[in-house]
CSV table of C-alpha atoms in Angstrom, one decimal:
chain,number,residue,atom,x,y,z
W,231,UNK,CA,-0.4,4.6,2.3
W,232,UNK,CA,3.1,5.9,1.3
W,233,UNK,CA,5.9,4.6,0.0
W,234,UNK,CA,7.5,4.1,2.9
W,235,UNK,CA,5.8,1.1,4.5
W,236,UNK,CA,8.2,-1.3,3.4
W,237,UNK,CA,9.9,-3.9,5.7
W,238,UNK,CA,13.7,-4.8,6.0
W,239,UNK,CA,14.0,-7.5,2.9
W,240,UNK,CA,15.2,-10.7,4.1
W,241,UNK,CA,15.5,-12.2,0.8
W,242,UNK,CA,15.7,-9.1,-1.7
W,243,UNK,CA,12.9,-8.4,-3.9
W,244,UNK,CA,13.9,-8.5,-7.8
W,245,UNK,CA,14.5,-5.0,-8.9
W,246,UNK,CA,13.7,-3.5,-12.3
W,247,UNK,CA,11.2,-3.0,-14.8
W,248,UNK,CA,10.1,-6.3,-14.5
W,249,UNK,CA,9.6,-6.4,-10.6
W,250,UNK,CA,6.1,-7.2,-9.1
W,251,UNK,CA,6.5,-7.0,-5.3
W,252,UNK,CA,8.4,-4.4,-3.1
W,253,UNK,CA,8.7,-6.5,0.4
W,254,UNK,CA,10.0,-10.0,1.2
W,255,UNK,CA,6.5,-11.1,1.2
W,256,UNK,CA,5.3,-10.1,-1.1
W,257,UNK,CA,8.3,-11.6,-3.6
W,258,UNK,CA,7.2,-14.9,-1.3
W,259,UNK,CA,4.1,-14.6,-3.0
W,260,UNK,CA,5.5,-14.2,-6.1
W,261,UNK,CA,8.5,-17.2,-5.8
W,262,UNK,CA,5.7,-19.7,-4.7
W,263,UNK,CA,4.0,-19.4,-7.8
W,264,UNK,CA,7.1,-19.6,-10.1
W,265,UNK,CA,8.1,-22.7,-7.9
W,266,UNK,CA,4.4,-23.9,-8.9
W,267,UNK,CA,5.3,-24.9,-12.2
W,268,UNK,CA,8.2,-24.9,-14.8
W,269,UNK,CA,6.0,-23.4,-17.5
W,270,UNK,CA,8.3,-20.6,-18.1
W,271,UNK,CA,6.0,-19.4,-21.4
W,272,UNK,CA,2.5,-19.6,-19.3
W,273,UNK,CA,4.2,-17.5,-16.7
W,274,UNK,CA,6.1,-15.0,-18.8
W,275,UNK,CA,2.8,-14.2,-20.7
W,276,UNK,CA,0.8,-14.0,-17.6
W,277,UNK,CA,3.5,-11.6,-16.1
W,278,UNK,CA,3.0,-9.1,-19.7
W,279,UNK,CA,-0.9,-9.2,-18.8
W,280,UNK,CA,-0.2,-8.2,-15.2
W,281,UNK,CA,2.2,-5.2,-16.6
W,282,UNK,CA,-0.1,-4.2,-19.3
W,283,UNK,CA,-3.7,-3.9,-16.2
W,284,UNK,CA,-5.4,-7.1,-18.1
W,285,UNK,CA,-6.3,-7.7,-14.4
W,286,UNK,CA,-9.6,-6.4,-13.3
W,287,UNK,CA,-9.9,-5.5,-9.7
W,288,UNK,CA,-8.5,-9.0,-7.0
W,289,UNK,CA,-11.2,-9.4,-4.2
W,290,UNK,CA,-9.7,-11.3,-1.5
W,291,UNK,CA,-12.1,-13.9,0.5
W,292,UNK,CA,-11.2,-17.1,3.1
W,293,UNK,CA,-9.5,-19.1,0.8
W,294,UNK,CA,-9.8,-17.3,-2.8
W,295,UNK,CA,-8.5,-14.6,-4.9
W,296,UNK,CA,-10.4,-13.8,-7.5
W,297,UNK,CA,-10.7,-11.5,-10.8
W,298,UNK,CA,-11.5,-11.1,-14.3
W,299,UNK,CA,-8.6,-11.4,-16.7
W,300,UNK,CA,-8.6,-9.9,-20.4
W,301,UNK,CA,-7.3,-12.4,-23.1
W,302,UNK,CA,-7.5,-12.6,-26.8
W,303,UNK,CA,-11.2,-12.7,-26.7
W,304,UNK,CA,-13.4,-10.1,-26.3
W,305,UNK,CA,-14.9,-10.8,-22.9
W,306,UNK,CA,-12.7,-11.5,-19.5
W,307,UNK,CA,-12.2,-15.1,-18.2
W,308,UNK,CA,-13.2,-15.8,-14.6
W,309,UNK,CA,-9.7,-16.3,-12.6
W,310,UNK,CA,-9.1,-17.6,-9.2
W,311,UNK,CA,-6.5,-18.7,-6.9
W,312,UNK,CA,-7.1,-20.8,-4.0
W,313,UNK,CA,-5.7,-21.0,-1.1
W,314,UNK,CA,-6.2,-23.6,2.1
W,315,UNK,CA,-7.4,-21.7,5.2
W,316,UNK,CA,-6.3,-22.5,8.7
W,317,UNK,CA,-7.7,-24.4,11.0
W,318,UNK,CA,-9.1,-22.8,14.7
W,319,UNK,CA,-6.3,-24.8,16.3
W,320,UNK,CA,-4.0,-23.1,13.8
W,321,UNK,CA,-5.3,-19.6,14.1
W,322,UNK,CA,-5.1,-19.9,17.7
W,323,UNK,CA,-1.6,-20.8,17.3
W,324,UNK,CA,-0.9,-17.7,15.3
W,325,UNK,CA,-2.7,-15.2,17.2
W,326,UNK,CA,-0.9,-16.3,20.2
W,327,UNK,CA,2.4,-15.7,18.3
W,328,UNK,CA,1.2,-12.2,17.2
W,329,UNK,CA,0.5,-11.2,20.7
W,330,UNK,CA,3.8,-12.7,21.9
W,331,UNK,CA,6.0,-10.0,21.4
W,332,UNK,CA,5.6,-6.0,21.6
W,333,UNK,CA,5.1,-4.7,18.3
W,334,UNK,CA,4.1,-7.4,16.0
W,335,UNK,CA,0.5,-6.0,16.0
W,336,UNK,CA,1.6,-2.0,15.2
W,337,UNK,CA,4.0,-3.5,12.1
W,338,UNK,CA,0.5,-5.6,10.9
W,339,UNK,CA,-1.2,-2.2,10.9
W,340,UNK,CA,2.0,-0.2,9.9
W,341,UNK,CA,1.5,-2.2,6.7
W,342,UNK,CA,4.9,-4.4,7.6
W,343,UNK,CA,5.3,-8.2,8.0
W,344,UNK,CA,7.0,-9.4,10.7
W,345,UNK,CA,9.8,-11.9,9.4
W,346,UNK,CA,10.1,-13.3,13.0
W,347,UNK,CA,6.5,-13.9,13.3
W,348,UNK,CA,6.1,-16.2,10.2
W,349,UNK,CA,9.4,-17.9,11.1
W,350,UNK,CA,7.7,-18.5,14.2
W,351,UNK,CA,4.2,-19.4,13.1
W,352,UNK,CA,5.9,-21.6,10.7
W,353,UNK,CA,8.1,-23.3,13.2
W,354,UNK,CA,4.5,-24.2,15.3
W,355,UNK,CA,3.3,-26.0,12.3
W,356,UNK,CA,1.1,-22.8,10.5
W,357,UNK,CA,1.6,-21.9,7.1
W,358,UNK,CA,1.1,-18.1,6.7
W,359,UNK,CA,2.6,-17.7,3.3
W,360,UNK,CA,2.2,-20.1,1.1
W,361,UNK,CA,4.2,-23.4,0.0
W,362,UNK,CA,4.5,-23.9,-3.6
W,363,UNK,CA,2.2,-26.7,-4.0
W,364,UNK,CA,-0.6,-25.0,-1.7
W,365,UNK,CA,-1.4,-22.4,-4.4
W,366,UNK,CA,-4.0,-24.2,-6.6
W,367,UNK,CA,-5.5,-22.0,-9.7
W,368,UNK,CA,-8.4,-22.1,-11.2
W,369,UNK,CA,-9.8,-20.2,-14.7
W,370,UNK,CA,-13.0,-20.3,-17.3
W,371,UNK,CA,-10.4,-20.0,-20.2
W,372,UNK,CA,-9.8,-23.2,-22.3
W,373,UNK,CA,-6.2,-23.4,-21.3
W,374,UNK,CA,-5.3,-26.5,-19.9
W,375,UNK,CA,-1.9,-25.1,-18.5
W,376,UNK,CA,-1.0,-25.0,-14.9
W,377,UNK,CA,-1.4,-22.4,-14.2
W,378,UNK,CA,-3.1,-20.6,-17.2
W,379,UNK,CA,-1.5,-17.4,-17.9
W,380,UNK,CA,-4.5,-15.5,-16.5
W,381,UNK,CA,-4.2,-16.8,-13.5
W,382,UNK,CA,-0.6,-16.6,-13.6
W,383,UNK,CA,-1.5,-12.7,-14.2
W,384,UNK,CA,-3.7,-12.8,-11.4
W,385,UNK,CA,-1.2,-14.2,-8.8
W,386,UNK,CA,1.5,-11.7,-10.2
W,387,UNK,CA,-1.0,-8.8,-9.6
W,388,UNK,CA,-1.8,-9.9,-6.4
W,389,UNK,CA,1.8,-9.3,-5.1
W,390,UNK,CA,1.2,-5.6,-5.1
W,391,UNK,CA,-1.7,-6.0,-2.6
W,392,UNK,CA,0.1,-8.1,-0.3
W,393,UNK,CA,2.9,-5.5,-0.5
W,394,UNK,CA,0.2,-2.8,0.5
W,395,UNK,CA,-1.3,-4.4,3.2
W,396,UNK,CA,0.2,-7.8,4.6
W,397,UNK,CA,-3.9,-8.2,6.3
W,398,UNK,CA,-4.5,-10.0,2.8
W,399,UNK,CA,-2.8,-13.0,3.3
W,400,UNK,CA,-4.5,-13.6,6.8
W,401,UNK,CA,-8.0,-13.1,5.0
W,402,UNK,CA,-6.5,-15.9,2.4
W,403,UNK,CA,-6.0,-18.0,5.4
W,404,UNK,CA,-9.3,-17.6,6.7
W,405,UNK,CA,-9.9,-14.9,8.7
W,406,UNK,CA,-10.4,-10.9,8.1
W,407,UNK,CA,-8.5,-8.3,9.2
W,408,UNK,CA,-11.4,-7.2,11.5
W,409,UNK,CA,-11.8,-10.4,12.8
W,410,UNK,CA,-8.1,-11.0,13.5
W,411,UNK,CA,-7.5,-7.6,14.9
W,412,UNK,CA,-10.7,-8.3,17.5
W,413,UNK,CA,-9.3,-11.3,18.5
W,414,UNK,CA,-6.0,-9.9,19.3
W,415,UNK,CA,-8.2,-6.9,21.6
W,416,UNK,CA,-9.8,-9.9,23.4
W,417,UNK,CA,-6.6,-11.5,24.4
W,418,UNK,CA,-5.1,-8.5,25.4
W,419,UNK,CA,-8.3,-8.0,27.6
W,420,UNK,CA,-8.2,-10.9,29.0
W,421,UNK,CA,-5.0,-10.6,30.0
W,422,UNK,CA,-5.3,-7.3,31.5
W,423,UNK,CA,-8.1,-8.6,33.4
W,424,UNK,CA,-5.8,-11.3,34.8
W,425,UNK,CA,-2.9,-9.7,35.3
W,426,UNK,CA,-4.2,-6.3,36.6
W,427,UNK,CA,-3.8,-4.9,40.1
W,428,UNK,CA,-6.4,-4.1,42.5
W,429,UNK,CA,-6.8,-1.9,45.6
W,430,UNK,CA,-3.8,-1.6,48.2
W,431,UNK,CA,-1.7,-3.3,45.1
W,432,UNK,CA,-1.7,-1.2,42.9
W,433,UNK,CA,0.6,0.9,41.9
W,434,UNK,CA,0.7,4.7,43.2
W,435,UNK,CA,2.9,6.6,40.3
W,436,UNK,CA,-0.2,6.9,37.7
W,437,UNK,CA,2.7,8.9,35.2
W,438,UNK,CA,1.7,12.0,33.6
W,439,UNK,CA,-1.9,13.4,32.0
W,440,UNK,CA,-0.9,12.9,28.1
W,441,UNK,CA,-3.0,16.7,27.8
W,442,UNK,CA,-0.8,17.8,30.7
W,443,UNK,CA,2.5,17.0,29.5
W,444,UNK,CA,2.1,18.3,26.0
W,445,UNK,CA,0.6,21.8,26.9
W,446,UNK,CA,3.4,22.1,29.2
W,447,UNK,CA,6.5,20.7,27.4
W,448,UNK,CA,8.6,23.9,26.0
W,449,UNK,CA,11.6,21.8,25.2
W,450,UNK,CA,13.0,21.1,28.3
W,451,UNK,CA,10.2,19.1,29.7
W,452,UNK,CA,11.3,15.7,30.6
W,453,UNK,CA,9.0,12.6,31.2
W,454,UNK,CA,9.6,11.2,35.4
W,455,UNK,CA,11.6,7.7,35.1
W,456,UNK,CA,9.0,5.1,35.6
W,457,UNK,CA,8.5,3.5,39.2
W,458,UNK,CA,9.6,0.2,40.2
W,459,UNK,CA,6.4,-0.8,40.2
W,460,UNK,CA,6.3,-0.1,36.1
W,461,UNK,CA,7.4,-2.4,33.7
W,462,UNK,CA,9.8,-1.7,31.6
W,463,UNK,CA,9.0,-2.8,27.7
W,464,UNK,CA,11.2,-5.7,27.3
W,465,UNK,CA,11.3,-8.2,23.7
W,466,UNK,CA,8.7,-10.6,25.6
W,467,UNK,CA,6.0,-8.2,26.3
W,468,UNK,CA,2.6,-8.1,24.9
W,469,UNK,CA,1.8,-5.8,22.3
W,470,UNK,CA,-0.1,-2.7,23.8
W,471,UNK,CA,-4.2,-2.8,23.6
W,472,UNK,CA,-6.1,-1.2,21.4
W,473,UNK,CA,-8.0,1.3,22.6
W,474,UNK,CA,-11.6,0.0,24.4
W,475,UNK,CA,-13.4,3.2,25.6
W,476,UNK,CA,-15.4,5.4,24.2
W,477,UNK,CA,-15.2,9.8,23.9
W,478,UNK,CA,-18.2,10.6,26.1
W,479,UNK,CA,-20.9,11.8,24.4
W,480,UNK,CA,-20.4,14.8,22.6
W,481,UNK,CA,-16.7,14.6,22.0
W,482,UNK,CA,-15.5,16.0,18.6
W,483,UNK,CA,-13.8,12.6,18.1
W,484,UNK,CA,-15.0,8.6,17.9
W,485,UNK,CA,-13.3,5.9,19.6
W,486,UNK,CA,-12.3,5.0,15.9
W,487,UNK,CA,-10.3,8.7,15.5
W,488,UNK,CA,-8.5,8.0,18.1
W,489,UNK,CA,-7.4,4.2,17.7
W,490,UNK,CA,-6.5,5.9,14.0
W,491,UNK,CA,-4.3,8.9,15.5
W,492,UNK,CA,-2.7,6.5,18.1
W,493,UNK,CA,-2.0,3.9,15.2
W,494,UNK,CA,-0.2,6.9,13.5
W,495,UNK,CA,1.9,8.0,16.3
W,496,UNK,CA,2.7,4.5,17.4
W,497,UNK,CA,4.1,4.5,13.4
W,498,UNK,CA,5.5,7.9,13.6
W,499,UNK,CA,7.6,6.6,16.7
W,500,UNK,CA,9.1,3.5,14.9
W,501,UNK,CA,10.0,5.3,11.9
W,502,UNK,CA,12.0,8.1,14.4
W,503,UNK,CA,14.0,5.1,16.1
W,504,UNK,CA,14.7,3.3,12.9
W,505,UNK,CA,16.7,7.1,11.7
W,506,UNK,CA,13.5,8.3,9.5
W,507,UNK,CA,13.8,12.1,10.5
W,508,UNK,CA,12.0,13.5,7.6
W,509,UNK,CA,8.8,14.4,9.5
W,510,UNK,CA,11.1,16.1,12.1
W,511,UNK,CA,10.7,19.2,9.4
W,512,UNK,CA,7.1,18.2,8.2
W,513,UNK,CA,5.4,21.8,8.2
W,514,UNK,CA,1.4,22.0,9.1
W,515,UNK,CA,0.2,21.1,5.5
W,516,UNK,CA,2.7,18.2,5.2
W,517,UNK,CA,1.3,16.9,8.4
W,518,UNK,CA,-2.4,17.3,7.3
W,519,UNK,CA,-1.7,16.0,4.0
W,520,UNK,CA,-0.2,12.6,5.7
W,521,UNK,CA,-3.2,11.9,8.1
W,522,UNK,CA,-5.6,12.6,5.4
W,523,UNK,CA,-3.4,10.1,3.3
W,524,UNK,CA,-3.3,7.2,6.0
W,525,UNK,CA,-7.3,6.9,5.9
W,526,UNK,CA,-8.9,9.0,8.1
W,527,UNK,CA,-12.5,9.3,8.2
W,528,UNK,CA,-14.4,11.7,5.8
W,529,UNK,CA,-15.4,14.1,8.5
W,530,UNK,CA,-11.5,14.3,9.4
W,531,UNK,CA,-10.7,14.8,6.1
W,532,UNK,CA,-13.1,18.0,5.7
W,533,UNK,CA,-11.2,19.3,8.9
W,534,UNK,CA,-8.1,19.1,7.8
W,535,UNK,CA,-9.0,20.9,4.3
W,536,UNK,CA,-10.3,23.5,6.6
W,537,UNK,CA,-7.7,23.9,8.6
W,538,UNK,CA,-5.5,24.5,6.0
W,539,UNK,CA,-7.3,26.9,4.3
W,540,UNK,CA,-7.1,25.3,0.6
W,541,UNK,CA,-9.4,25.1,-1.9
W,542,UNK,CA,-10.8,21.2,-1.3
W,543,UNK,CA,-9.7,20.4,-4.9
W,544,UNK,CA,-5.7,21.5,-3.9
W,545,UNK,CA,-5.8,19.5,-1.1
W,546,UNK,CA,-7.2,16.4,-2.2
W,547,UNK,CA,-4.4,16.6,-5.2
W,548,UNK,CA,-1.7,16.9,-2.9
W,549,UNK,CA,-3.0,14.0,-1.0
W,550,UNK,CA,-3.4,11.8,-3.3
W,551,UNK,CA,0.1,12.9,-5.1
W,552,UNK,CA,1.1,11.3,-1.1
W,553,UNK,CA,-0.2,8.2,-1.6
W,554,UNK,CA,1.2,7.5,-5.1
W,555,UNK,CA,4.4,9.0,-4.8
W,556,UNK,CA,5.2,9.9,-0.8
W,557,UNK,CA,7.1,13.4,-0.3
W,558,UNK,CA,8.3,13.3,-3.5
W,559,UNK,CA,5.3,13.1,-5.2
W,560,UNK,CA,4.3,16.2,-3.6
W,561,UNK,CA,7.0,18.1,-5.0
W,562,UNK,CA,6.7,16.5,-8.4
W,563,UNK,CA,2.4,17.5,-8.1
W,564,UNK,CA,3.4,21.4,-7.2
W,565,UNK,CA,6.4,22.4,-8.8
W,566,UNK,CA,7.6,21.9,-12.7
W,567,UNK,CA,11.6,20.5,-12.1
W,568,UNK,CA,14.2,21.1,-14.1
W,569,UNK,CA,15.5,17.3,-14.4
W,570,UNK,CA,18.8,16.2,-16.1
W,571,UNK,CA,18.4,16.3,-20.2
W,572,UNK,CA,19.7,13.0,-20.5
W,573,UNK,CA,17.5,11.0,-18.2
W,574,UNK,CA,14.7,12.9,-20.3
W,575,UNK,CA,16.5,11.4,-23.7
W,576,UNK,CA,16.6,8.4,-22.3
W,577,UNK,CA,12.9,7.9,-21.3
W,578,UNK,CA,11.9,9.3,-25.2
W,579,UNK,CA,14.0,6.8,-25.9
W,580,UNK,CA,13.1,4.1,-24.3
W,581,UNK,CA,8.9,4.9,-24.9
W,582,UNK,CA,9.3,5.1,-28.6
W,583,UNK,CA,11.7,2.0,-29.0
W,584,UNK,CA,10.5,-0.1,-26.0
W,585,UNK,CA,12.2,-3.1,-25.0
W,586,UNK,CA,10.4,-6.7,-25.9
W,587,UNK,CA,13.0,-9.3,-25.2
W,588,UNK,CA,10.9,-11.1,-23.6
W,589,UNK,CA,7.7,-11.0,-24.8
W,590,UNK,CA,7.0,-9.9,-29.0
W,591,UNK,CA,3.6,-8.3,-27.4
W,592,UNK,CA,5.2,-6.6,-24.5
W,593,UNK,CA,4.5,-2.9,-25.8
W,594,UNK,CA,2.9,0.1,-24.8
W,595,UNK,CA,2.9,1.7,-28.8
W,596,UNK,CA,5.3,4.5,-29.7
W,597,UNK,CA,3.0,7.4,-28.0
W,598,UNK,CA,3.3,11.1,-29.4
W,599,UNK,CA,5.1,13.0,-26.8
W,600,UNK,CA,5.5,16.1,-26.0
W,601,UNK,CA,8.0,17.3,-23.4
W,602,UNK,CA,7.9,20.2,-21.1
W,603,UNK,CA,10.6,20.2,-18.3
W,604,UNK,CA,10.4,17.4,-15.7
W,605,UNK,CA,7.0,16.5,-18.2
W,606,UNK,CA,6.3,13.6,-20.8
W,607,UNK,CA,2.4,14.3,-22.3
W,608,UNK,CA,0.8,12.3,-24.8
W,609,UNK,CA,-2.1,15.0,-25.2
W,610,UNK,CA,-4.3,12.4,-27.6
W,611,UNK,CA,-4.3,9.9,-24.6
W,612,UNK,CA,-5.4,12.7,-21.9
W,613,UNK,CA,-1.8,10.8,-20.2
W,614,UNK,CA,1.4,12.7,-18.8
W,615,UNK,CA,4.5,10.9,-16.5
W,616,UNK,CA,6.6,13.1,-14.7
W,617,UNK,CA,10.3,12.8,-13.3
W,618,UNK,CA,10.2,13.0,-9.8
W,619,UNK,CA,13.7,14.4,-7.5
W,620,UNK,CA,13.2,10.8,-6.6
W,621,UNK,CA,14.0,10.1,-10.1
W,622,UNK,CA,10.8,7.9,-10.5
W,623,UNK,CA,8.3,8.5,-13.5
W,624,UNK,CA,5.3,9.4,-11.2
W,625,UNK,CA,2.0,8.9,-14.0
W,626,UNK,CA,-1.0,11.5,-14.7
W,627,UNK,CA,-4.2,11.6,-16.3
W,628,UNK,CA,-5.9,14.0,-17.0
W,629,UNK,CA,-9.6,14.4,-15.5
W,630,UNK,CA,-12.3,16.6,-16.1
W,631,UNK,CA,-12.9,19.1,-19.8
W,632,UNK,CA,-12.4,22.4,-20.4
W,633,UNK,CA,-12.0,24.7,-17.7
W,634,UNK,CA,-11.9,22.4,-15.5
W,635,UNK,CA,-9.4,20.0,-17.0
W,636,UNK,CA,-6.0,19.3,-14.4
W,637,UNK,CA,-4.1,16.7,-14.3
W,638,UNK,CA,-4.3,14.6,-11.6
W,639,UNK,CA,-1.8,11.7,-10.0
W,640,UNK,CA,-3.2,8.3,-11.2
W,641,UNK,CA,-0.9,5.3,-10.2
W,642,UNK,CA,2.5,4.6,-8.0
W,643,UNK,CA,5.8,5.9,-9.5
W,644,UNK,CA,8.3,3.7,-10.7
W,645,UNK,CA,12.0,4.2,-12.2
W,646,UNK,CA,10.7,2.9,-15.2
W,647,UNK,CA,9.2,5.4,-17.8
W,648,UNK,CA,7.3,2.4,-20.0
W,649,UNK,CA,5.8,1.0,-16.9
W,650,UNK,CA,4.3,4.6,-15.6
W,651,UNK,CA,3.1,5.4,-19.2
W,652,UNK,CA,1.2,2.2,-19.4
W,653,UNK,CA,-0.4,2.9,-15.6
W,654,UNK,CA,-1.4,6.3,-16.7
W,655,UNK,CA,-3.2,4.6,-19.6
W,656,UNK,CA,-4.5,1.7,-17.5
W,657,UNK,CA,-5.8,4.4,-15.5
W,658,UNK,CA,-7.7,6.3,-18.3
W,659,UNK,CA,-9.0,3.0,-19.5
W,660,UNK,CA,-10.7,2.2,-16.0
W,661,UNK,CA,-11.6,5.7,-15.7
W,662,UNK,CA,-13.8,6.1,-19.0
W,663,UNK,CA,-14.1,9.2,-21.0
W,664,UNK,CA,-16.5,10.8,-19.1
W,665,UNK,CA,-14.4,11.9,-16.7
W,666,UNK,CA,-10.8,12.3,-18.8
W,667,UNK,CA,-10.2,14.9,-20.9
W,668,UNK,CA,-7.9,12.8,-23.7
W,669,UNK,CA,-8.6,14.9,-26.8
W,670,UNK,CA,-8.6,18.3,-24.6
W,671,UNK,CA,-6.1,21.2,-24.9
W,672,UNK,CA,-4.5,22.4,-21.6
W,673,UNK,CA,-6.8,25.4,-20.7
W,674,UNK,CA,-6.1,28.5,-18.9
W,675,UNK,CA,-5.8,28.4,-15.2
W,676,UNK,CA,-5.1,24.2,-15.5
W,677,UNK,CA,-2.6,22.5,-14.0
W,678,UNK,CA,0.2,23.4,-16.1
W,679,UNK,CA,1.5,21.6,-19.5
């Protein structure tokens, strides 16, 4: 998802270089394992692993976080985290408190955490982040520290899943996001079955068709003022239901389309009333580009690339220049800026004489660079960053050979130059040589320098 799924910060995140999460919760994360020991050594080195992609890919299970951690030998060690679940009485307790109020479900699945609903979860007794003591680590490494710094590196990895998607912390606690999101429909059935009127009681004004109203609206349409008989959304109402009936058959959509494209306008309509205009302006492409960034199906995905009439390759750049770097990253994928010389100087400057004040190992190697614009390359590594109007380093590899070489968006942007150069190079590493072109020369009809 983009950038921009990012709840209010109650307690500020730690900016910087040196910063792991980007929400409230996730720093949570990150502040109960610090509180976890006073090992500041253990946890500064596990903090250079995490920064330097020692940590293979985290699986998330009831209860466990797990994933192998480079060291000084040459194999990984096993690392894991663990976590106590909830009990049914407590999960109870915390769906109820999800369904309480309107719109704690659509932040969950907007990728935001509601601070009220922990507060309130917490106040009933259930512990959805965790407490310092809860978080209990585990590793094959002969370290006897607690925690080791590879699971230190672990934890401080983990941080930028929970900021992605806040679902992982309820699958720590036990339950999946499936699981949780089906139990949340089957409340709101049953309380629709309860609560619903029947026959002479029901209410006459059944509102407007949803096709009618939009073929019709020319700007001055305006929606009729709901009837007495409709309830007005108030802060103690239920969160709306998912959807619960099928297209008939036939229909060009699934029941899973359209629970995806009412998720996205429910979002599009809290970022409107919370001032976010920016799609107010989004042409066609920038619009098709979005859905196929939020995680549409495949078959969507192929519609949109047809509907926009680019090659598939173009597209799927674009898209995922979205997901790593949001509108900006677009701009910083399609067009060559002209940035300010002395943030350029700077970044040089800061790649080929990198800061290690806190760790003697915390490097990324003085990389030969060559500079083109808004453009950083290291053209032995197959690696480029490039400075975004956002003024983030947004990092590239580059994928395929020969003709077919480009150079593709590889990892989030940051403000800091070191950290994108050593995601691009993460990136190469976990993408192998067969499909980077690291020793190749920028061919004809590539991507640009």
């Amino acid at each position: 998802m983009t950038p921009a799924r990012r709840a209010p910060s109650r307690t500020a995140p730690r900016t910087g270089s040196r910063a792991f999460a980007a929400t409230w919760w996730g720093q949570a994360w990150v502040d109960a394992l610090e509180a976890s020991t006073l090992d500041a050594g253990r946890l500064s080195r596990g903090r250079t692993y995490a920064r330097k992609g020692m940590v293979g890919p985290v699986t998330a299970a009831p209860g466990v976080l797990r994933a192998e951690v480079e060291g000084s030998n040459p194999w990984p060690y096993d690392a894991a985290v663990h976590l106590r679940v909830l009990t049914d009485a407590q999960w109870d307790t915390l769906l109820d408190a999800i369904a309480a109020r309107a719109g704690r479900t659509a932040a969950l699945l907007d990728g935001e955490m509601p601070a009220d609903l922990v507060d309130d979860a917490r106040a009933s007794g259930v512990p959805l982040l965790p407490e310092p003591a809860e978080l209990d680590p585990e590793c094959s490494c002969p370290d006897w520290g607690y925690p080791c710094k590879h699971a230190a590196a672990l934890c401080y990895a983990t941080a930028a899943h929970l900021d992605d998607d806040p679902f992982w912390l309820f699958t720590l606690r036990g339950r999946t996001k499936d699981s949780v999101l089906a139990a949340l429909r089957a409340r709101r059935q049953a309380h629709t079955d309860a609560t619903s009127p029947t026959g002479d009681d029901a209410p006459c004004d059944q509102g407007v068709p949803a096709h009618d109203a939009f073929t019709s609206w020319n700007g001055a349409f305006t929606p009729p003022a709901p009837s007495m008989a409709q309830s007005v959304p108030g802060e103690g109402d239920t969160a709306p239901a998912p959807l619960t009936t099928t297209p008939p058959p036939g229909a060009p959509i699934t029941l899973d389309d359209l629970e995806a494209l009412t998720r996205d306008t429910a979002q599009r309509a809290r970022r409107l009333t919370a001032g976010h205009t920016a799609s107010l302006t989004a042409t066609p492409l920038d619009d098709a580009v979005r859905l196929a960034a939020s995680g549409i199906s495949e078959e969507w995905f192929h519609r949109l690339v047809r509907a926009t009439g680019l090659p598939p390759l173009d597209f799927a750049h674009l898209v995922r220049a979205l997901r790593h770097g949001g509108p900006a990253g677009i701009t910083t994928a399609r067009t060559p800026l002209t940035p300010d010389p002395a943030a350029m100087a700077a970044a040089r400057t800061a790649l080929t004489e990198p800061d290690n004040t806190e760790n003697p190992d915390d490097t990324c190697g003085s990389p030969r660079l060559r500079a083109w614009r808004n453009r950083l390359t290291a053209d032995d590594e197959g690696v480029q960053i490039r400075l975004g109007p956002d003024n983030r380093w947004h990092p590239y590899l580059r994928e395929g050979r020969g003709a077919s070489a480009a150079w593709w968006p590889c990892a989030p942007a940051t403000a800091d130059p070191t950290a994108a150069l050593l995601a691009a190079r993460t990136a190469v590493a976990d993408a192998g040589p067969a499909t980077t072109g690291a020793a190749s020369a920028s061919p004809p009809g590539s991507s640009g320098p």
